[in-house]
XYZ file of N, CA and C in Angstrom:
273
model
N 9.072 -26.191 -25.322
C 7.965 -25.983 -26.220
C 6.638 -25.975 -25.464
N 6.430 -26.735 -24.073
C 5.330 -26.767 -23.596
C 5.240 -25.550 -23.053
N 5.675 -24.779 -22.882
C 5.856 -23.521 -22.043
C 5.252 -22.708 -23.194
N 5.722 -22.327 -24.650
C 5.087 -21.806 -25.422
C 3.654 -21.951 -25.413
N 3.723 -23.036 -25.576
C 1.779 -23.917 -25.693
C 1.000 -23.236 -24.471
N 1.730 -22.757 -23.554
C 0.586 -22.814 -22.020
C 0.578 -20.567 -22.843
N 1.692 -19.899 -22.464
C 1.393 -18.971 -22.957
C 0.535 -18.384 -24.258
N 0.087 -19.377 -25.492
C -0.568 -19.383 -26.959
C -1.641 -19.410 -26.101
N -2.239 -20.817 -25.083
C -3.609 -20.991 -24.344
C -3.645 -19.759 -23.193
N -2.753 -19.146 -23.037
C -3.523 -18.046 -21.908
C -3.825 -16.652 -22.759
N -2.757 -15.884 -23.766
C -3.363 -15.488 -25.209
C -4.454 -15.992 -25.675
N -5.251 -17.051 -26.039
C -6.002 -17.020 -26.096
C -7.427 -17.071 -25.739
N -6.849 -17.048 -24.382
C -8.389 -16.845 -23.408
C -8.381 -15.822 -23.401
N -7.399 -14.811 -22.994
C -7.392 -13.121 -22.863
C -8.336 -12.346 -24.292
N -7.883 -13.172 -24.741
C -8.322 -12.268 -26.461
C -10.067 -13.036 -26.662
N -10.616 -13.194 -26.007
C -12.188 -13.369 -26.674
C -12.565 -12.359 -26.488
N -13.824 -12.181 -26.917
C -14.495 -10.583 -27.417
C -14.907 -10.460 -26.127
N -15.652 -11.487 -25.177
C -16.310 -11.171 -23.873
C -14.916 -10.825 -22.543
N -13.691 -11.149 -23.175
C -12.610 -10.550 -21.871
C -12.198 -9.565 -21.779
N -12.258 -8.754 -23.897
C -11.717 -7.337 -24.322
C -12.472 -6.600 -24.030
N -14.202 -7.171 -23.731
C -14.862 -6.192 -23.498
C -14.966 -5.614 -22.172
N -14.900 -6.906 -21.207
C -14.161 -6.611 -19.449
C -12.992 -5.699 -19.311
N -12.298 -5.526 -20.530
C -10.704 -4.767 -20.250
C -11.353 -3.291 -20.613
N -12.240 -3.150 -21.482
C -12.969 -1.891 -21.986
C -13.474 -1.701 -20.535
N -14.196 -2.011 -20.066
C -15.073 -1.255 -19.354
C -14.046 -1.498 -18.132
N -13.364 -2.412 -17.737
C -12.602 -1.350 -16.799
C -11.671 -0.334 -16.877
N -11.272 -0.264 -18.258
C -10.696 1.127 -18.137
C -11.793 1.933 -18.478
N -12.544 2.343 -18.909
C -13.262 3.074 -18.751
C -13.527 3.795 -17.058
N -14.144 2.186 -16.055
C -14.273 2.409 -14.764
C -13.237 3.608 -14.434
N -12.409 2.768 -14.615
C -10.583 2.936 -13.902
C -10.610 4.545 -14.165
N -11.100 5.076 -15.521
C -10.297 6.476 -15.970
C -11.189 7.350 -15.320
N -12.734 7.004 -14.988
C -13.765 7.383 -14.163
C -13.294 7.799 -12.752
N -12.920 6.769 -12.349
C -12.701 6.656 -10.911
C -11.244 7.471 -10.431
N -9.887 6.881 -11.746
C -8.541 7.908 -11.402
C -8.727 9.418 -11.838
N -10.158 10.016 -12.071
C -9.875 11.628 -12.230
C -10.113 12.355 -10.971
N -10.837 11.837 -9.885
C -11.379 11.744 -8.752
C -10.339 12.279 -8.295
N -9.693 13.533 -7.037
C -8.579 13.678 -6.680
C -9.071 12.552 -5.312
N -7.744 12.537 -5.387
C -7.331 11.608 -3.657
C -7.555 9.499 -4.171
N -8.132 9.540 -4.992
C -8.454 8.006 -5.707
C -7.804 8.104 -6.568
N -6.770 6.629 -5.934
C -5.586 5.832 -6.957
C -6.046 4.564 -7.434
N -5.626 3.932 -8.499
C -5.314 2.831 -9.079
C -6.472 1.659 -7.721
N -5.110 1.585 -6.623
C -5.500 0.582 -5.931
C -7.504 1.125 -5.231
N -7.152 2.129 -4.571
C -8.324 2.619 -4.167
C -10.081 2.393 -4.948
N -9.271 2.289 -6.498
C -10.314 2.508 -7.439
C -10.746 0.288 -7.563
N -9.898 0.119 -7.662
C -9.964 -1.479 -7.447
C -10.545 -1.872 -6.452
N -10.579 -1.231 -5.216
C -10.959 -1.863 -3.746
C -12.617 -1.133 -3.661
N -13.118 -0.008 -4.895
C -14.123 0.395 -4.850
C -14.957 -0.276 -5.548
N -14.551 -0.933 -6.824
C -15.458 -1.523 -7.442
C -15.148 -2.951 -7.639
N -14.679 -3.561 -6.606
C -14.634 -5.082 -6.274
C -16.161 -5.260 -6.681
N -17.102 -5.072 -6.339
C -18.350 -5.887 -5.944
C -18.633 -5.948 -7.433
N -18.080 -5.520 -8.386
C -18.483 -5.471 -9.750
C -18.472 -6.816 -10.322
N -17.703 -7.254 -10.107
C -16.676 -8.292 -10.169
C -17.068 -9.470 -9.391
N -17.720 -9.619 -8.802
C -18.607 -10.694 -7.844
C -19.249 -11.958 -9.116
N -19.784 -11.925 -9.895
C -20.601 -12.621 -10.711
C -19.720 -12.734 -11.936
N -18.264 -12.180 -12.033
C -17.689 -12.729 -13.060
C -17.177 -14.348 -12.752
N -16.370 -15.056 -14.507
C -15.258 -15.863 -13.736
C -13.803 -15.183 -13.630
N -13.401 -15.903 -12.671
C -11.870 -15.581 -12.354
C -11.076 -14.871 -13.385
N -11.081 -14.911 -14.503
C -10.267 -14.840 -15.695
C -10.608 -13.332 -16.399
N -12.042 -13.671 -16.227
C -12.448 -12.459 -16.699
C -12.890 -11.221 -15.269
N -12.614 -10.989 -14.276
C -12.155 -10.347 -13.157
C -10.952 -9.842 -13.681
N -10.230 -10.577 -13.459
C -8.715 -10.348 -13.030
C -8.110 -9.410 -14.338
N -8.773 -9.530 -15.661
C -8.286 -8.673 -16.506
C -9.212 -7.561 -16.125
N -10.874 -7.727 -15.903
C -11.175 -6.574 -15.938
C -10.515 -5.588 -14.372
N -9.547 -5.927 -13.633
C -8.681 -5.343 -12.473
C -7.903 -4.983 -13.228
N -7.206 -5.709 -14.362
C -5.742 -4.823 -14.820
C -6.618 -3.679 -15.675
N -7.622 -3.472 -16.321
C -7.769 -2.357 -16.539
C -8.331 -1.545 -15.851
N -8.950 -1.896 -14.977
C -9.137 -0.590 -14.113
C -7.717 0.132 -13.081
N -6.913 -1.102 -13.050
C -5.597 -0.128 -12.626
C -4.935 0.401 -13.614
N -4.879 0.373 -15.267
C -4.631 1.124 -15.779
C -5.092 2.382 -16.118
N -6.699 1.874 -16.315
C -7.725 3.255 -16.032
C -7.097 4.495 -15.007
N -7.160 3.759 -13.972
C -6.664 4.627 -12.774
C -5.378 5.237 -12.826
N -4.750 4.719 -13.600
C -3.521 5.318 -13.554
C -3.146 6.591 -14.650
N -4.411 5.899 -15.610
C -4.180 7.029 -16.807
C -5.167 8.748 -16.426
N -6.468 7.392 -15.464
C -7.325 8.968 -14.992
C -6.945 10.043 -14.110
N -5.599 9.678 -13.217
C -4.830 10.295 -12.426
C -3.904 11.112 -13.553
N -3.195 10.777 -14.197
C -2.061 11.665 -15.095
C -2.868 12.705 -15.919
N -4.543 12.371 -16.140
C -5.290 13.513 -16.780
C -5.561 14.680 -15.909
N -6.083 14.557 -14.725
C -5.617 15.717 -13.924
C -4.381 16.584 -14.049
N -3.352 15.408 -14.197
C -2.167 16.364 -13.181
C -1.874 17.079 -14.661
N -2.051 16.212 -15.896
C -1.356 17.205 -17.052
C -2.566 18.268 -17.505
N -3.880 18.183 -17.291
C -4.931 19.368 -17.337
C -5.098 20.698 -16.405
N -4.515 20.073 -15.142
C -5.014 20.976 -14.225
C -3.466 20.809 -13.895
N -3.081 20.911 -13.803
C -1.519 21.204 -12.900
C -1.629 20.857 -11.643
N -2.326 20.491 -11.165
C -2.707 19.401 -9.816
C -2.890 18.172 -9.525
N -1.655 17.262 -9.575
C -1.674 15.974 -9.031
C -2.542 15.624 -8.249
N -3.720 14.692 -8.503
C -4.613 14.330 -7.657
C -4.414 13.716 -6.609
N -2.957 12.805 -6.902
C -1.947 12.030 -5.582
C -0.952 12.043 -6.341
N -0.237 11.307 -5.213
C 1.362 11.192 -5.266
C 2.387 10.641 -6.466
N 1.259 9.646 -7.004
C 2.153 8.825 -7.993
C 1.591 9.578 -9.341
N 1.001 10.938 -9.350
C 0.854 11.717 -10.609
C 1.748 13.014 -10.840
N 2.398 12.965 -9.564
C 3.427 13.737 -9.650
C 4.724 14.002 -10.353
């Protein structure tokens, strides 16, 4: 049961309005940055680290999972618009 309890408390840090709004704007970043040919997921993460400097930990680390989703979704918009995989993993 304590195991439930720790997952309810990490659900509910994820879900405040100020962490959904970190997950917004990095996908946003993310879908910015994955239409870019030759910029992936990781690439797009290692570009806008410094963003991320003045957050806390918690709220970083989600706004990273959306910018690697960003990135991943801004890469598959190329390859299904243009018929040109921007990289490898849109192939």
């Amino acid at each position: 049961m304590e195991n439930f309890e720790l997952l309810m408390g990490g659900l509910e840090s994820a879900l405040t309005p100020m962490n959904l709004l970190y997950a917004a704007i990095g996908v946003l970043l993310g879908t910015f940055v994955g239409v870019l040919p030759g910029i992936g997921p990781a690439m797009a993460i290692a570009l806008l680290l410094p963003v991320t400097y003045r957050l806390e930990p918690t709220s970083a680390f989600i706004m990273f999972a959306g910018l690697y989703y960003g990135g991943m979704y801004g890469g598959s918009t190329t390859s299904i618009l243009l018929n040109t995989p921007g990289e490898s993993a849109s192939v």
